[in-house]
């Protein structure tokens, strides 16, 4: 059992990872500035409202709480917004991360799991994607994560700062046992928008039906947020046992098209999904599917909730408790 600081622990993946860390017997402190997270997603007594740029406060917190490792989620995640205000993404995601790393070095905490992204690959050379493929992000969000990964590589080499970057594919679903799920505002992700369409009757737009895929819609690797959260637990435990720095994809290895996700939502909800067909969204590659064999081999992690129906069903249960009318 270890003392772990979770930055961004009031957000979607951070809050569910906090829950799984506690299930595994770890003691957690959450640092979140609540700019986009939800206060109610964190037990009051472990929440510290603090911004990543407050290096000295972070140093004090790490020392006072005797933190042994950090899992770093706090970041902005909207690709579209990152193309409108790239500076916001470099300030929060890169300079904010660097401030955290400086605080960790000052406090002598040298174990970190970093929330990275499949957006690092841009439009991939081939699918499924392995970690050694070309890194070529096509938007400032992806670039901000790649820049942070680069900083971590150098800190590993010269400061013994052991770290694991997890490159997420499409996180979705909810954790029923914790009552935690996805509550972004504005929401841009496919599955919550599909479920909102069911709840409100306002159609979801399918972004393009002319892709070179079997049904013409984009294919993504949808991973249950609880499987993703568990990957963080495995990664931090690996570092705490003296494991070396590394980079891993986190996905199921199976892709589903937009139309397949809509069909799964209709099967789970028993309702038609109101939908319209729109043009392609800029920057959307036809297919993004993870090869996550490296993670499975190195850490023994497996996705336990990989069926799309399981993911949709947990997301639907959560959406019904947080209705959009
Ligand atoms: N998508 C869509 N309509 C929407 C939102 C998303 O058709 O309102 C498609 C999008 O083009 C992509 C897939 O759903 O192919 C997943 O998009 P999402 O934004 O959820 O995640 P991303 O792949 O961008 O990380």
JSON list of C-alpha atoms and ligand atoms in Angstrom, two decimals, residues 77 79 117-119 141 168-172 182 187-194 203-208 211 217-222 256-259 261-262 276 279-281 283-286 288, ligand 1:
[
{"chain": "A", "resi": 77, "resn": "UNK", "atom": "CA", "xyz": [-8.54, 17.37, -23.53]},
{"chain": "A", "resi": 79, "resn": "UNK", "atom": "CA", "xyz": [-8.99, 18.63, -29.62]},
{"chain": "A", "resi": 117, "resn": "UNK", "atom": "CA", "xyz": [-2.94, 9.78, -25.85]},
{"chain": "A", "resi": 118, "resn": "UNK", "atom": "CA", "xyz": [-3.27, 7.91, -29.13]},
{"chain": "A", "resi": 119, "resn": "UNK", "atom": "CA", "xyz": [-3.42, 11.41, -30.66]},
{"chain": "A", "resi": 141, "resn": "UNK", "atom": "CA", "xyz": [-3.65, 18.74, -27.87]},
{"chain": "A", "resi": 168, "resn": "UNK", "atom": "CA", "xyz": [-5.16, 6.06, -24.27]},
{"chain": "A", "resi": 169, "resn": "UNK", "atom": "CA", "xyz": [-7.46, 5.14, -27.09]},
{"chain": "A", "resi": 170, "resn": "UNK", "atom": "CA", "xyz": [-11.19, 5.96, -26.73]},
{"chain": "A", "resi": 171, "resn": "UNK", "atom": "CA", "xyz": [-12.09, 5.88, -23.04]},
{"chain": "A", "resi": 172, "resn": "UNK", "atom": "CA", "xyz": [-15.80, 5.46, -22.39]},
{"chain": "A", "resi": 182, "resn": "UNK", "atom": "CA", "xyz": [-18.36, 10.91, -17.96]},
{"chain": "A", "resi": 187, "resn": "UNK", "atom": "CA", "xyz": [-19.46, 17.05, -24.45]},
{"chain": "A", "resi": 188, "resn": "UNK", "atom": "CA", "xyz": [-17.72, 16.12, -27.71]},
{"chain": "A", "resi": 189, "resn": "UNK", "atom": "CA", "xyz": [-17.34, 12.35, -27.38]},
{"chain": "A", "resi": 190, "resn": "UNK", "atom": "CA", "xyz": [-19.38, 9.91, -29.39]},
{"chain": "A", "resi": 191, "resn": "UNK", "atom": "CA", "xyz": [-20.96, 7.57, -26.83]},
{"chain": "A", "resi": 192, "resn": "UNK", "atom": "CA", "xyz": [-22.22, 10.20, -24.35]},
{"chain": "A", "resi": 193, "resn": "UNK", "atom": "CA", "xyz": [-23.59, 12.20, -27.28]},
{"chain": "A", "resi": 194, "resn": "UNK", "atom": "CA", "xyz": [-25.42, 9.13, -28.59]},
{"chain": "A", "resi": 203, "resn": "UNK", "atom": "CA", "xyz": [-30.04, 13.88, -33.06]},
{"chain": "A", "resi": 204, "resn": "UNK", "atom": "CA", "xyz": [-26.37, 13.01, -32.85]},
{"chain": "A", "resi": 205, "resn": "UNK", "atom": "CA", "xyz": [-24.42, 13.80, -36.03]},
{"chain": "A", "resi": 206, "resn": "UNK", "atom": "CA", "xyz": [-22.45, 11.01, -37.68]},
{"chain": "A", "resi": 207, "resn": "UNK", "atom": "CA", "xyz": [-19.26, 12.70, -38.87]},
{"chain": "A", "resi": 208, "resn": "UNK", "atom": "CA", "xyz": [-18.83, 11.21, -42.33]},
{"chain": "A", "resi": 211, "resn": "UNK", "atom": "CA", "xyz": [-14.42, 6.66, -45.05]},
{"chain": "A", "resi": 217, "resn": "UNK", "atom": "CA", "xyz": [-17.84, 5.41, -40.73]},
{"chain": "A", "resi": 218, "resn": "UNK", "atom": "CA", "xyz": [-14.72, 5.85, -38.60]},
{"chain": "A", "resi": 219, "resn": "UNK", "atom": "CA", "xyz": [-13.38, 3.00, -36.52]},
{"chain": "A", "resi": 220, "resn": "UNK", "atom": "CA", "xyz": [-12.06, 3.55, -32.99]},
{"chain": "A", "resi": 221, "resn": "UNK", "atom": "CA", "xyz": [-10.85, 1.34, -30.14]},
{"chain": "A", "resi": 222, "resn": "UNK", "atom": "CA", "xyz": [-13.38, 1.96, -27.34]},
{"chain": "A", "resi": 256, "resn": "UNK", "atom": "CA", "xyz": [-15.86, -0.45, -33.74]},
{"chain": "A", "resi": 257, "resn": "UNK", "atom": "CA", "xyz": [-17.38, 1.90, -36.29]},
{"chain": "A", "resi": 258, "resn": "UNK", "atom": "CA", "xyz": [-19.62, 4.84, -35.40]},
{"chain": "A", "resi": 259, "resn": "UNK", "atom": "CA", "xyz": [-22.55, 2.87, -36.83]},
{"chain": "A", "resi": 261, "resn": "UNK", "atom": "CA", "xyz": [-21.64, 2.07, -31.53]},
{"chain": "A", "resi": 262, "resn": "UNK", "atom": "CA", "xyz": [-25.06, 3.44, -32.47]},
{"chain": "A", "resi": 276, "resn": "UNK", "atom": "CA", "xyz": [-28.22, 12.83, -38.84]},
{"chain": "A", "resi": 279, "resn": "UNK", "atom": "CA", "xyz": [-19.57, 15.89, -43.13]},
{"chain": "A", "resi": 280, "resn": "UNK", "atom": "CA", "xyz": [-16.27, 14.48, -41.90]},
{"chain": "A", "resi": 281, "resn": "UNK", "atom": "CA", "xyz": [-14.78, 16.17, -38.83]},
{"chain": "A", "resi": 283, "resn": "UNK", "atom": "CA", "xyz": [-8.43, 15.63, -38.48]},
{"chain": "A", "resi": 284, "resn": "UNK", "atom": "CA", "xyz": [-10.31, 12.35, -37.95]},
{"chain": "A", "resi": 285, "resn": "UNK", "atom": "CA", "xyz": [-8.25, 9.37, -39.20]},
{"chain": "A", "resi": 286, "resn": "UNK", "atom": "CA", "xyz": [-10.40, 6.53, -40.65]},
{"chain": "A", "resi": 288, "resn": "UNK", "atom": "CA", "xyz": [-7.41, 4.01, -34.77]},
{"chain": "B", "resi": 1, "resn": "LIG", "atom": "N1", "xyz": [-18.13, 11.16, -33.82]},
{"chain": "B", "resi": 1, "resn": "LIG", "atom": "C1", "xyz": [-19.31, 11.37, -34.51]},
{"chain": "B", "resi": 1, "resn": "LIG", "atom": "N2", "xyz": [-20.20, 12.26, -34.01]},
{"chain": "B", "resi": 1, "resn": "LIG", "atom": "C2", "xyz": [-19.99, 12.96, -32.87]},
{"chain": "B", "resi": 1, "resn": "LIG", "atom": "C3", "xyz": [-18.78, 12.73, -32.15]},
{"chain": "B", "resi": 1, "resn": "LIG", "atom": "C4", "xyz": [-17.88, 11.82, -32.67]},
{"chain": "B", "resi": 1, "resn": "LIG", "atom": "O1", "xyz": [-19.54, 10.76, -35.56]},
{"chain": "B", "resi": 1, "resn": "LIG", "atom": "O2", "xyz": [-20.85, 13.79, -32.48]},
{"chain": "B", "resi": 1, "resn": "LIG", "atom": "C5", "xyz": [-17.15, 10.20, -34.35]},
{"chain": "B", "resi": 1, "resn": "LIG", "atom": "C6", "xyz": [-15.78, 10.81, -34.62]},
{"chain": "B", "resi": 1, "resn": "LIG", "atom": "O3", "xyz": [-15.72, 11.27, -35.95]},
{"chain": "B", "resi": 1, "resn": "LIG", "atom": "C7", "xyz": [-14.85, 9.64, -34.37]},
{"chain": "B", "resi": 1, "resn": "LIG", "atom": "C8", "xyz": [-15.58, 8.80, -33.32]},
{"chain": "B", "resi": 1, "resn": "LIG", "atom": "O4", "xyz": [-16.93, 9.24, -33.35]},
{"chain": "B", "resi": 1, "resn": "LIG", "atom": "O5", "xyz": [-14.73, 8.86, -35.52]},
{"chain": "B", "resi": 1, "resn": "LIG", "atom": "C9", "xyz": [-15.03, 9.00, -31.93]},
{"chain": "B", "resi": 1, "resn": "LIG", "atom": "O6", "xyz": [-14.96, 10.40, -31.66]},
{"chain": "B", "resi": 1, "resn": "LIG", "atom": "P1", "xyz": [-14.70, 10.97, -30.23]},
{"chain": "B", "resi": 1, "resn": "LIG", "atom": "O7", "xyz": [-14.79, 12.46, -30.33]},
{"chain": "B", "resi": 1, "resn": "LIG", "atom": "O8", "xyz": [-15.60, 10.29, -29.26]},
{"chain": "B", "resi": 1, "resn": "LIG", "atom": "O9", "xyz": [-13.23, 10.52, -29.87]},
{"chain": "B", "resi": 1, "resn": "LIG", "atom": "P2", "xyz": [-11.83, 10.74, -30.67]},
{"chain": "B", "resi": 1, "resn": "LIG", "atom": "O10", "xyz": [-11.68, 9.57, -31.58]},
{"chain": "B", "resi": 1, "resn": "LIG", "atom": "O11", "xyz": [-11.90, 12.04, -31.37]},
{"chain": "B", "resi": 1, "resn": "LIG", "atom": "O12", "xyz": [-10.83, 10.71, -29.57]}
]
